[in-house]
Amino acid sequence: MTTKLIGLLVLVGASTFFVMHVMSPPDGTDGGPGADAQEWEPPGRSYRDPLPFSKSEDCKGCHPDVWSEWYDSHHRIAYTNPEVQKLSTGFQGKGLDCLPCHLSRPMFETGFGVRPLERLTRREDGVDCFTCHYWPEGNAMLTSGPLGGAASQAPCQPAVTPSMASLQLCAPCHNQHKVHEDWKETRFAVKGDGFKDCNDCHMPTVERPNAAGGIRRGRSHRFPAAHDPGVLREAAAVTQSLSARSLFVTVHNSGVGHNLPSDERHRAVDLHLVLDTGDGRPYDVRIERWRNPYRDEFEAVNPLPNPGDAYEKTVTVPELLADVGVRVKRVPAPHRPNRKVWYPASTQIPAGEKRELSITLPDGVKAVTVRLWYRTNPFQPDKDAVLLHEKTLPE
């Protein structure tokens, strides 16, 4: 094979890769404006002078508090987070699915409501200021407003669009795992006094010093979520009661507007019992796990596919040579009890739903401690997990 022919084949291969993975729209989209592009309200100006900066570090001078919030957030370490890199094969050269949302170019570059393209520079910045705020066509940094009197002199040349507060700025990435679709099925998505969207929980209102002086209300850029124990502990309500050997436990997804746990594959919520037989040794046993399984976990099944379903099982405690009898019932949410199932094998608890467990303890158990754990990955040991609930009975 001649050198010219080899070079031609390499060029064709590189061009094909570029078209397929860079120029082509992400799976599930048609490219250009997204399905919700009608929500995009561009600013009136269409041209501005070149911005004097190109990285998030440059925003720090005028917005130190916002920058610090972002810097300490998981948006910034969306790519460098060792846990994410370990769990995602797309970060290990085996696929490209993860990178567009963990190293995102500006959202407005691909079209409002469409998954962004992968950024090849500043990888240590993960999802940065330019991902959400930069408007390439108008060469401006966007905000939902209102602007202060000094905005016209600001180096970032801010422009206002109400679309910055739209959920369609979040959905292109966070709906890759159907979190946005899950929210739309909940009571929180109903317009009215009870309406809550992504911003209400994950970008709560805060007050900060204004760059031009005074105090200004804005949205937190810490993005509190699964890595914030205080936020996690508000997600589920757990009740329990004990009568002789019969333990009754209810786990209610009462505090979040999506599945518990949310996300695809990685998260897990575990219900454990610690049995006390009086011998001074605790017997810790996992009774139930709620999560969306990995794609290659072909044996995984959801034993409660329909609202109102129930199933029974036994959990063995090897050290006691005894079994724990368990009956689990799926209690539907009052709002939209029948919802679309995106992942049939998932055991995640949809918003508003309950899991009622009737548990028969082994003979000789004098006390039992109920624990609910949240794990950012299913292999996470207790010492690194978040304890959402703990209660010992009898009290």
PDB file of C-alpha atoms in Angstrom, residues 32-37 107-108 110-114 168:
ATOM      1  CA  GLY A  32     -30.203  22.739  15.406  1.00  0.00           C
ATOM      2  CA  PRO A  33     -32.781  24.218  17.767  1.00  0.00           C
ATOM      3  CA  GLY A  34     -34.092  21.727  20.278  1.00  0.00           C
ATOM      4  CA  ALA A  35     -37.650  20.566  20.714  1.00  0.00           C
ATOM      5  CA  ASP A  36     -38.177  23.385  23.190  1.00  0.00           C
ATOM      6  CA  ALA A  37     -36.473  26.061  21.120  1.00  0.00           C
ATOM      7  CA  MET A 107     -25.198  25.418  25.421  1.00  0.00           C
ATOM      8  CA  PHE A 108     -26.389  28.042  22.952  1.00  0.00           C
ATOM      9  CA  THR A 110     -25.795  23.708  19.431  1.00  0.00           C
ATOM     10  CA  GLY A 111     -29.239  25.213  19.793  1.00  0.00           C
ATOM     11  CA  PHE A 112     -31.449  25.777  22.790  1.00  0.00           C
ATOM     12  CA  GLY A 113     -32.621  22.471  24.241  1.00  0.00           C
ATOM     13  CA  VAL A 114     -29.994  20.284  22.514  1.00  0.00           C
ATOM     14  CA  GLN A 168     -34.338  23.774  28.942  1.00  0.00           C
TER      15      GLN A 168
END
